[in-house]
Coordinates of C-alpha atoms and ligand atoms in Angstrom, one line a residue:
M1 CA 0.0 0.0 0.0
E2 CA 1.3 3.5 -0.9
K3 CA 2.0 5.5 2.2
A4 CA 3.4 8.7 3.7
L5 CA 6.0 8.8 6.5
V6 CA 5.6 11.3 9.3
V7 CA 9.0 11.9 11.0
N8 CA 8.5 12.3 14.8
F9 CA 10.5 15.3 16.1
G10 CA 8.8 15.0 19.5
G11 CA 6.1 17.5 18.9
Q12 CA 2.6 17.0 20.3
Y13 CA 1.2 17.2 16.8
V14 CA 2.9 14.2 15.2
H15 CA -0.2 12.0 15.7
L16 CA -2.5 14.8 14.6
I17 CA -0.6 15.0 11.3
T18 CA -0.7 11.3 10.8
R19 CA -4.4 11.2 11.5
R20 CA -5.1 14.1 9.2
V21 CA -3.3 12.2 6.4
R22 CA -5.2 9.0 7.1
E23 CA -8.5 10.9 7.2
R24 CA -7.7 11.7 3.5
G25 CA -7.6 8.0 2.7
V26 CA -3.8 7.9 2.7
Y27 CA -2.0 5.5 5.0
A28 CA 0.6 7.3 7.1
E29 CA 3.1 5.9 9.6
V30 CA 5.1 7.6 12.3
V31 CA 8.9 7.0 12.1
Q32 CA 11.7 8.1 14.4
P33 CA 14.3 10.4 12.9
E34 CA 17.1 7.8 13.0
D35 CA 14.9 5.3 11.1
V36 CA 13.7 7.5 8.3
E37 CA 16.6 7.0 5.9
A38 CA 16.0 3.2 5.8
A39 CA 12.3 3.5 5.8
A40 CA 12.1 6.2 3.0
E41 CA 13.8 4.0 0.5
A42 CA 10.9 1.5 0.3
P43 CA 9.1 1.9 -3.1
D44 CA 5.7 2.2 -1.4
V45 CA 6.8 5.4 0.5
K46 CA 5.5 8.3 -1.7
A47 CA 6.0 11.2 0.6
I48 CA 7.8 12.3 3.8
I49 CA 6.4 14.8 6.3
L50 CA 8.8 16.3 8.9
S51 CA 6.8 17.2 12.0
G52 CA 7.1 20.1 14.4
G53 CA 8.9 19.7 17.6
P54 CA 10.0 21.5 20.8
S55 CA 13.7 21.8 19.9
S56 CA 15.8 24.5 18.2
V57 CA 17.7 23.3 15.1
Y58 CA 21.1 24.6 16.4
Q59 CA 20.6 23.1 19.9
E60 CA 23.0 20.3 20.8
G61 CA 21.2 16.9 20.4
A62 CA 18.4 18.5 18.4
P63 CA 16.7 15.7 16.3
D64 CA 18.1 15.4 12.8
V65 CA 17.5 13.3 9.7
S66 CA 19.9 11.9 7.1
D67 CA 20.7 14.3 4.2
K68 CA 19.9 11.4 1.9
I69 CA 16.2 11.7 2.2
F70 CA 16.4 15.0 0.3
H71 CA 17.9 13.3 -2.7
L72 CA 15.4 10.5 -3.2
G73 CA 13.2 12.6 -5.3
K74 CA 10.3 11.9 -2.9
P75 CA 8.1 14.9 -2.0
I76 CA 8.9 16.3 1.4
L77 CA 6.8 18.7 3.5
G78 CA 8.5 20.2 6.6
I79 CA 6.2 21.6 9.2
C80 CA 7.4 24.2 11.8
Y81 CA 10.6 22.5 13.2
G82 CA 10.6 20.4 10.0
H83 CA 10.6 23.6 7.9
Q84 CA 13.4 25.1 10.0
L85 CA 15.4 21.8 9.7
I86 CA 15.1 21.9 5.9
A87 CA 16.4 25.5 6.0
R88 CA 19.4 24.6 8.2
K89 CA 20.3 21.4 6.4
L90 CA 20.1 22.8 2.9
G91 CA 22.1 26.0 3.5
G92 CA 19.6 28.6 4.8
V93 CA 19.7 30.5 8.1
V94 CA 17.5 30.0 11.2
M95 CA 17.3 32.6 13.9
R96 CA 15.6 33.1 17.2
G97 CA 12.8 35.7 16.8
K98 CA 10.0 37.3 18.7
G99 CA 7.9 34.3 18.0
E100 CA 4.4 33.9 16.7
Y101 CA 1.7 32.0 18.6
G102 CA -1.9 31.3 17.7
R103 CA -3.9 32.7 14.8
T104 CA -1.8 34.6 12.4
L105 CA -2.5 36.2 9.0
M106 CA -0.5 34.9 6.1
R107 CA -0.1 36.4 2.6
L108 CA 0.6 34.3 -0.5
L109 CA 3.4 35.7 -2.7
E110 CA 3.4 32.9 -5.3
R111 CA 0.7 30.6 -6.6
D112 CA 1.6 26.9 -6.1
P113 CA -0.3 23.6 -6.3
V114 CA -0.2 23.1 -2.5
F115 CA -2.1 26.4 -2.1
D116 CA -4.8 25.6 -4.6
G117 CA -8.1 26.7 -3.1
W118 CA -6.4 29.2 -0.8
N119 CA -7.2 32.9 -0.9
A120 CA -4.3 35.4 -1.2
E121 CA -4.7 36.0 2.6
E122 CA -5.6 33.3 5.0
V123 CA -5.5 32.8 8.8
V124 CA -3.0 30.1 9.8
W125 CA -2.0 28.8 13.2
M126 CA 1.6 29.4 14.3
S127 CA 3.6 28.2 17.3
H128 CA 7.3 29.0 16.9
G129 CA 10.1 31.0 18.5
D130 CA 12.8 30.3 15.9
Y131 CA 12.2 31.4 12.2
V132 CA 13.8 30.9 8.8
K133 CA 15.7 34.1 8.2
E134 CA 17.3 33.1 4.9
P135 CA 15.8 30.3 2.8
P136 CA 18.4 27.9 1.4
P137 CA 19.7 28.6 -2.2
G138 CA 17.2 27.9 -4.9
F139 CA 14.1 28.1 -2.6
V140 CA 11.3 30.3 -3.5
V141 CA 9.3 32.1 -0.7
L142 CA 5.7 31.2 -1.3
A143 CA 4.1 33.1 1.6
V144 CA 4.9 35.5 4.4
S145 CA 3.2 36.0 7.7
E146 CA 1.8 39.4 8.9
N147 CA 5.0 39.8 11.0
G148 CA 7.2 39.4 8.0
Y149 CA 8.4 35.8 8.7
I150 CA 8.6 33.2 5.9
A151 CA 5.5 31.2 6.2
A152 CA 6.0 28.8 3.2
M153 CA 8.9 28.0 0.9
R154 CA 9.6 25.5 -1.9
K155 CA 12.3 24.1 -4.1
G156 CA 11.2 21.4 -6.5
H157 CA 9.7 18.5 -4.5
I158 CA 10.7 20.0 -1.1
Y159 CA 8.3 22.2 0.8
G160 CA 8.5 23.9 4.2
V161 CA 5.7 25.6 6.0
Q162 CA 6.1 27.5 9.3
F163 CA 2.5 27.2 10.3
H164 CA 0.6 24.0 11.4
P165 CA -1.7 22.8 8.6
E166 CA -2.8 19.9 10.8
V167 CA -4.6 21.9 13.5
S168 CA -8.2 22.9 12.9
H169 CA -7.4 26.6 13.5
T170 CA -5.6 26.6 10.2
A171 CA -8.9 26.7 8.3
K172 CA -7.4 25.6 4.9
G173 CA -4.8 23.3 6.5
G174 CA -6.6 20.1 5.4
L175 CA -6.7 21.4 1.9
L176 CA -3.0 22.0 1.9
L177 CA -2.3 18.4 3.1
E178 CA -4.8 17.2 0.5
N179 CA -3.0 19.2 -2.3
F180 CA 0.4 17.9 -1.1
L181 CA -0.7 14.3 -1.0
R182 CA -2.7 14.4 -4.3
K183 CA -1.1 17.0 -6.5
V184 CA 2.5 16.8 -5.4
A185 CA 3.0 13.3 -4.1
R186 CA 0.2 11.7 -6.2
I187 CA -0.5 9.1 -3.6
A188 CA -3.4 6.8 -4.2
S189 CA -6.3 7.0 -1.8
T190 CA -6.6 3.4 -0.6
W191 CA -6.7 3.6 3.2
R192 CA -10.0 2.5 4.6
P193 CA -9.8 0.8 8.1
E194 CA -13.2 -0.8 7.8
E195 CA -11.9 -2.8 4.8
Q196 CA -9.1 -4.3 6.9
I197 CA -11.4 -6.5 9.0
R198 CA -10.9 -9.7 7.1
R199 CA -7.1 -9.3 7.2
L200 CA -7.2 -8.5 11.0
V201 CA -9.3 -11.7 11.6
E202 CA -6.9 -13.8 9.6
D203 CA -3.9 -12.3 11.4
V204 CA -5.4 -13.2 14.8
R205 CA -6.2 -16.7 13.5
R206 CA -2.7 -17.2 12.4
K207 CA -1.0 -15.8 15.4
A208 CA -3.2 -17.5 17.9
A209 CA -3.2 -21.0 16.4
G210 CA -1.8 -22.8 19.4
G211 CA -4.2 -22.2 22.3
D212 CA -7.0 -20.2 23.8
V213 CA -7.2 -16.5 23.7
I214 CA -8.1 -14.3 26.7
V215 CA -9.5 -10.9 26.2
G216 CA -10.0 -8.5 29.1
V217 CA -13.1 -6.5 28.3
S218 CA -14.0 -3.2 30.0
G219 CA -16.9 -1.9 27.9
G220 CA -14.6 0.5 26.0
I221 CA -14.7 0.5 22.3
D222 CA -11.1 -0.9 22.0
S223 CA -11.6 -4.0 24.1
T224 CA -15.1 -4.6 22.6
V225 CA -13.8 -4.6 19.1
T226 CA -10.8 -6.7 20.1
A227 CA -13.0 -9.2 21.7
L228 CA -15.2 -9.4 18.6
L229 CA -12.3 -9.8 16.2
V230 CA -10.8 -12.5 18.4
H231 CA -14.1 -14.2 18.5
M232 CA -14.5 -14.1 14.8
A233 CA -11.0 -15.5 14.4
V234 CA -10.9 -18.4 16.9
G235 CA -14.6 -18.9 17.9
E236 CA -14.9 -20.9 21.1
R237 CA -11.3 -20.5 21.9
A238 CA -11.9 -16.9 22.8
H239 CA -12.6 -16.1 26.5
A240 CA -13.7 -12.7 27.4
I241 CA -13.2 -11.8 31.0
F242 CA -15.0 -8.8 32.6
V243 CA -13.7 -7.8 36.1
D244 CA -16.4 -5.8 37.9
H245 CA -14.4 -3.6 40.3
G246 CA -17.5 -1.8 41.6
L247 CA -16.3 1.5 40.1
F248 CA -18.4 1.5 37.0
R249 CA -21.2 3.8 36.1
E250 CA -24.7 2.8 36.9
G251 CA -25.9 -0.2 34.8
E252 CA -22.6 -0.4 33.0
P253 CA -21.5 -4.0 33.8
Q254 CA -24.9 -5.3 32.6
Q255 CA -24.7 -3.3 29.4
V256 CA -21.2 -4.5 28.6
V257 CA -22.2 -8.1 29.1
S258 CA -25.4 -7.9 27.2
L259 CA -23.8 -6.1 24.3
L260 CA -21.0 -8.7 24.0
T261 CA -23.5 -11.6 24.4
S262 CA -25.7 -10.2 21.7
L263 CA -22.6 -10.2 19.4
G264 CA -22.0 -13.9 20.2
V265 CA -19.1 -13.4 22.5
K266 CA -19.2 -15.4 25.7
V267 CA -18.2 -13.3 28.7
Q268 CA -17.2 -14.4 32.2
V269 CA -18.0 -11.8 34.8
V270 CA -15.8 -11.7 37.9
D271 CA -17.6 -9.9 40.7
A272 CA -14.7 -8.5 42.7
R273 CA -16.5 -5.4 43.9
E274 CA -15.9 -6.0 47.6
R275 CA -12.2 -6.8 47.2
F276 CA -11.6 -3.4 45.4
L277 CA -13.8 -1.3 47.6
K278 CA -12.5 -2.6 50.8
R279 CA -8.9 -1.8 49.8
L280 CA -9.8 1.7 48.5
E281 CA -11.7 2.8 51.6
G282 CA -10.1 5.8 53.1
V283 CA -7.3 6.1 50.4
S284 CA -6.8 9.8 49.4
D285 CA -3.9 9.9 47.0
C286 CA -5.1 9.4 43.5
E287 CA -2.0 7.6 42.2
E288 CA -2.4 5.3 45.2
K289 CA -6.0 4.6 44.1
R290 CA -4.7 3.9 40.6
R291 CA -2.0 1.6 41.9
I292 CA -4.4 -0.3 44.1
V293 CA -7.0 -0.8 41.3
G294 CA -4.2 -2.0 39.0
E295 CA -2.8 -4.4 41.5
I296 CA -6.1 -6.0 42.5
F297 CA -7.1 -6.1 38.9
A298 CA -4.0 -8.1 38.0
E299 CA -4.6 -10.5 40.9
V300 CA -8.2 -11.1 40.0
F301 CA -7.6 -11.3 36.3
A302 CA -4.7 -13.8 36.8
E303 CA -7.0 -16.0 39.0
A304 CA -9.6 -16.1 36.4
V305 CA -7.1 -16.9 33.7
S306 CA -5.5 -19.7 35.7
K307 CA -8.9 -21.5 35.6
I308 CA -8.7 -21.6 31.8
P309 CA -6.5 -24.6 31.0
N310 CA -5.4 -23.8 27.5
A311 CA -4.9 -20.1 27.9
K312 CA -1.9 -19.1 25.8
Y313 CA -2.6 -15.6 24.4
L314 CA -3.8 -12.3 25.8
A315 CA -5.5 -10.0 23.3
Q316 CA -5.3 -6.3 24.1
G317 CA -6.9 -3.3 22.5
T318 CA -3.5 -1.5 22.2
L319 CA -3.8 1.5 19.8
Y320 CA -1.3 3.1 17.4
P321 CA -0.3 6.0 19.7
D322 CA 0.7 3.5 22.4
V323 CA 2.8 1.5 20.0
V324 CA 4.6 4.6 18.7
E325 CA 5.1 5.9 22.2
S326 CA 6.7 2.7 23.5
G327 CA 8.7 2.3 20.3
A328 CA 10.1 5.9 20.6
V329 CA 11.7 5.2 23.9
K330 CA 14.6 3.0 23.0
G331 CA 14.9 -0.2 25.1
A332 CA 11.6 0.5 26.8
D333 CA 9.3 -2.4 27.5
R334 CA 6.7 -2.4 24.7
I335 CA 4.0 -3.8 26.9
K336 CA 2.5 -0.7 28.5
S337 CA 0.6 -0.6 31.7
H338 CA -2.4 -0.4 29.5
H339 CA -5.8 0.7 30.9
N340 CA -7.3 -2.1 33.0
V341 CA -4.6 -4.6 32.3
G342 CA -2.1 -2.5 34.3
G343 CA 1.0 -4.2 35.5
L344 CA 0.3 -7.9 35.0
P345 CA 2.8 -9.8 37.1
P346 CA 5.9 -11.1 35.2
W347 CA 4.9 -14.8 35.7
F348 CA 1.8 -14.1 33.8
K349 CA 3.1 -15.7 30.7
L350 CA 0.7 -15.1 27.9
E351 CA 1.7 -14.1 24.4
L352 CA 0.2 -10.7 23.3
V353 CA -2.2 -10.4 20.4
E354 CA -2.9 -6.8 19.5
P355 CA -5.2 -6.6 16.4
L356 CA -5.7 -2.8 16.7
R357 CA -2.1 -1.8 17.0
E358 CA -2.0 0.1 13.7
F359 CA -5.2 2.1 14.2
Y360 CA -6.2 5.4 15.8
K361 CA -9.4 5.6 17.9
D362 CA -11.5 7.2 15.2
E363 CA -10.4 4.3 12.9
V364 CA -11.4 1.8 15.5
R365 CA -14.8 3.5 15.6
R366 CA -15.1 3.0 11.8
I367 CA -14.2 -0.7 12.3
A368 CA -16.8 -1.0 15.1
K369 CA -19.4 0.5 12.9
A370 CA -18.6 -1.9 10.1
L371 CA -18.8 -4.8 12.5
G372 CA -22.3 -3.8 13.3
L373 CA -21.8 -2.4 16.8
P374 CA -24.7 -0.2 17.9
E375 CA -24.2 3.6 17.8
E376 CA -24.0 4.0 21.6
A377 CA -21.2 1.5 21.8
V378 CA -19.4 3.1 18.8
H379 CA -19.5 6.6 20.3
R380 CA -19.1 5.6 24.0
H381 CA -17.1 8.2 25.9
P382 CA -13.6 7.1 27.1
F383 CA -13.8 5.9 30.7
P384 CA -10.7 5.5 32.9
G385 CA -9.6 2.1 33.9
P386 CA -9.7 2.9 37.6
G387 CA -13.3 4.0 37.0
L388 CA -15.1 6.4 39.4
A389 CA -12.2 6.1 41.9
V390 CA -10.4 8.9 40.1
R391 CA -13.5 11.1 40.2
I392 CA -13.5 11.1 44.0
I393 CA -11.2 13.8 45.4
G394 CA -9.8 13.1 48.9
P395 CA -10.5 9.9 50.9
F396 CA -12.4 7.2 49.0
T397 CA -15.7 6.4 50.7
R398 CA -18.7 4.4 49.5
E399 CA -20.9 7.4 50.1
K400 CA -18.9 9.6 47.7
L401 CA -18.9 6.7 45.2
E402 CA -22.6 6.5 45.2
I403 CA -22.9 10.3 44.8
V404 CA -20.6 10.4 41.8
R405 CA -22.4 7.4 40.3
K406 CA -25.8 8.9 40.6
A407 CA -24.7 12.4 39.6
T408 CA -22.9 11.1 36.5
K409 CA -26.0 9.3 35.4
I410 CA -28.0 12.5 35.6
V411 CA -25.3 14.4 33.6
E412 CA -25.4 11.8 30.9
E413 CA -29.2 11.6 30.8
E414 CA -29.6 15.3 30.5
L415 CA -27.0 15.6 27.8
E416 CA -28.7 12.8 25.9
R417 CA -32.0 14.5 26.3
A418 CA -30.5 17.7 24.8
G419 CA -29.0 15.7 22.0
L420 CA -25.5 16.7 23.1
L421 CA -24.0 13.5 24.7
R422 CA -22.3 12.3 21.5
K423 CA -21.1 15.8 20.7
V424 CA -18.8 16.0 23.7
W425 CA -15.7 14.1 24.5
Q426 CA -16.5 13.2 28.2
A427 CA -19.2 14.3 30.6
F428 CA -19.2 13.3 34.3
A429 CA -19.5 14.4 37.9
T430 CA -16.9 14.5 40.6
V431 CA -17.0 15.0 44.4
G432 CA -14.6 16.1 47.0
D433 CA -14.7 17.0 50.7
D434 CA -15.7 20.7 50.5
K435 CA -19.1 21.4 51.9
W436 CA -21.8 24.0 51.2
V437 CA -24.7 24.9 53.5
G438 CA -28.1 24.3 51.9
V439 CA -31.7 24.9 52.8
K440 CA -33.9 22.0 52.0
G441 CA -37.5 22.4 53.2
D442 CA -37.1 24.8 56.1
K443 CA -33.9 23.2 57.4
R444 CA -30.3 24.2 56.9
S445 CA -28.1 21.2 56.1
V446 CA -24.5 20.9 55.1
G447 CA -24.0 18.9 52.0
Y448 CA -21.4 18.0 49.3
I449 CA -20.3 20.0 46.4
V450 CA -20.5 18.2 43.1
A451 CA -18.4 19.5 40.3
V452 CA -19.6 18.7 36.8
R453 CA -17.0 18.3 34.1
I454 CA -18.0 18.3 30.4
V455 CA -15.3 18.7 27.8
E456 CA -14.7 18.7 24.1
S457 CA -11.5 17.2 22.8
E458 CA -10.0 15.4 19.9
D459 CA -7.5 13.2 21.6
A460 CA -7.6 14.0 25.4
M461 CA -4.2 15.8 25.0
T462 CA -5.9 19.1 25.1
A463 CA -9.5 19.8 26.0
D464 CA -12.0 22.7 26.3
W465 CA -15.0 22.9 28.6
A466 CA -18.2 22.5 26.7
R467 CA -20.3 25.7 26.2
L468 CA -23.6 24.2 27.1
P469 CA -27.0 26.0 27.1
Y470 CA -27.8 27.4 30.6
E471 CA -31.1 25.4 30.5
V472 CA -29.1 22.1 30.3
L473 CA -26.8 23.1 33.2
E474 CA -29.8 24.2 35.2
R475 CA -31.6 20.9 34.8
I476 CA -28.4 19.0 35.7
S477 CA -28.1 21.1 38.8
A478 CA -31.7 20.9 39.8
R479 CA -31.8 17.1 39.4
I480 CA -28.6 16.4 41.2
T481 CA -29.6 18.5 44.3
S482 CA -33.1 17.0 44.4
E483 CA -32.3 13.4 43.6
I484 CA -29.2 13.1 45.7
P485 CA -30.0 14.4 49.2
Q486 CA -26.4 14.7 50.4
V487 CA -25.6 17.3 47.7
T488 CA -26.3 21.0 48.2
M489 CA -24.3 22.6 45.5
V490 CA -23.4 21.9 41.8
T491 CA -20.6 23.7 40.1
Y492 CA -19.4 23.5 36.5
A493 CA -15.7 23.1 35.8
I494 CA -14.6 25.8 33.3
T495 CA -10.9 25.4 33.0
T496 CA -9.3 24.1 29.8
K497 CA -6.6 21.4 29.6
P498 CA -3.9 22.6 30.0
P499 CA -3.5 23.9 32.6
S500 CA -6.1 21.6 34.1
T501 CA -6.5 17.9 33.4
I502 CA -9.8 16.2 32.4
E503 CA -10.2 14.0 35.4
P504 CA -10.0 15.7 38.8
C505 CA -7.1 13.6 40.0
Ligands
XMP601 P1 -6.5 13.6 32.1 O1 -7.2 13.6 33.4 O2 -5.0 13.2 32.3 O3 -7.1 12.4 31.2 O4 -6.6 14.9 31.3 C1 -6.8 12.2 29.9 C2 -7.7 11.0 29.4 O5 -7.2 9.9 30.1 C3 -8.3 9.3 30.9 N1 -7.7 8.8 32.1 C4 -7.4 7.5 32.4 N2 -7.6 6.4 31.7 N3 -6.7 5.1 33.4 C5 -7.3 5.2 32.2 O6 -7.5 4.2 31.6 C6 -6.4 6.2 34.2 O7 -5.9 6.1 35.3 C7 -6.8 7.5 33.7 N4 -6.7 8.8 34.1 C8 -7.3 9.6 33.2 C9 -9.3 10.4 31.1 O8 -10.6 9.9 31.3 C10 -9.1 11.2 29.8 O9 -9.9 10.6 28.8

């Protein structure tokens, strides 16, 4: 399959670029700078994109690529750091400047196929301190920013852009990528994840030929799709295990089991609620809560697996970003403490099967849809492995757990009623120890404060609080305080990530 390589210079946008390319039907793969020379020679590689990154090109140890990639005749697009690296390597000058951050006006000086469909002036999104002062010999400056910086340059098949075409704030950024892939690199549009199902099933069948396959299911889209693919591949040799840690949302365990059962997958439910809750009682530190949940999960899961005599494989819903992340750290163990299956003990000798390792979340959703999963499963919000435990601030108590569980249900119901649930990334309630005096009936009573968190996001790396209609917020507040007697105040969390995080702890 024809593909583009995206060279990872450590910027937060490398996955965004890769996803944007794939959204255009072109398969793209992240490569580390030291591997690009070898990878680029493959005949199916039709284009190379150099990503942005936090370094400065003259800094010692700044990421670099082999000069050879510029002489392969394959189209290259450098973005931000990538653009500056092209300048430095091919004889231009890069300097430290005043910097440009956020929306910036850019003016085209030359017409070029990559800017087809762009107006002479467009708003682009910048994030740079260094800038290209002198383009390398032979390069034509295609565009300049309102501050006079070179915004785009080209020589033959090599392009550099100072702005970020991959972010949505660059309104015509998608068009630029499309132009580069189609008109410059002429890559075929062949990437459709939902057409890979047969191959994935065959891969699992081949890999897991020698024994039974265990799948830990959590209700999340990744583990659900993994379970389904494994079931399609090995039938009765697939064993789905669902550990109920007591930290799920209301009705969730039943929904998970009935969905999988309806798809023909047999699920074994392990009710370990007491074991988890007892150990969590009184624990305040969130990382400690995570550690406890991970540890007990591993014990319970291992016990369940030990009862399956022919267990030989463990199927995990590992996604592409995790694969890249662990591959980028040389010598790091590739098996991540992944979601629920955090920190399985070393004696836990199962071979890993990871059918989703080349896909992004939105691609898994496309696969899920093609497999016939219902809409609510396809668009289910991400839910943390340690469940509601990370939505309780301060000491863990069963009372706070019930408050969070009930309040989260109300948040979800009201968003669903307003037709907004699927439009947001996550929506939930949290509770801590702060109290607010309330009047209920004629009596004053001290109650809990519930903070509601509803965010929009593309990948959980950054997030914005959802601008909801006041009426929706009002209904959420009214229902929480009337249906949960211990709550006297509802607040709405209005801080973006960063500086905040999505979960409260
Ligand atoms: P934060 O709170 O770091 O969350 O902004 C980013 C995303 O990760 C999820 N999250 C977790 N997922 N185990 C998980 O499996 C965890 O311990 C955990 N903590 C946060 C969070 O829901 C959000 O989608």
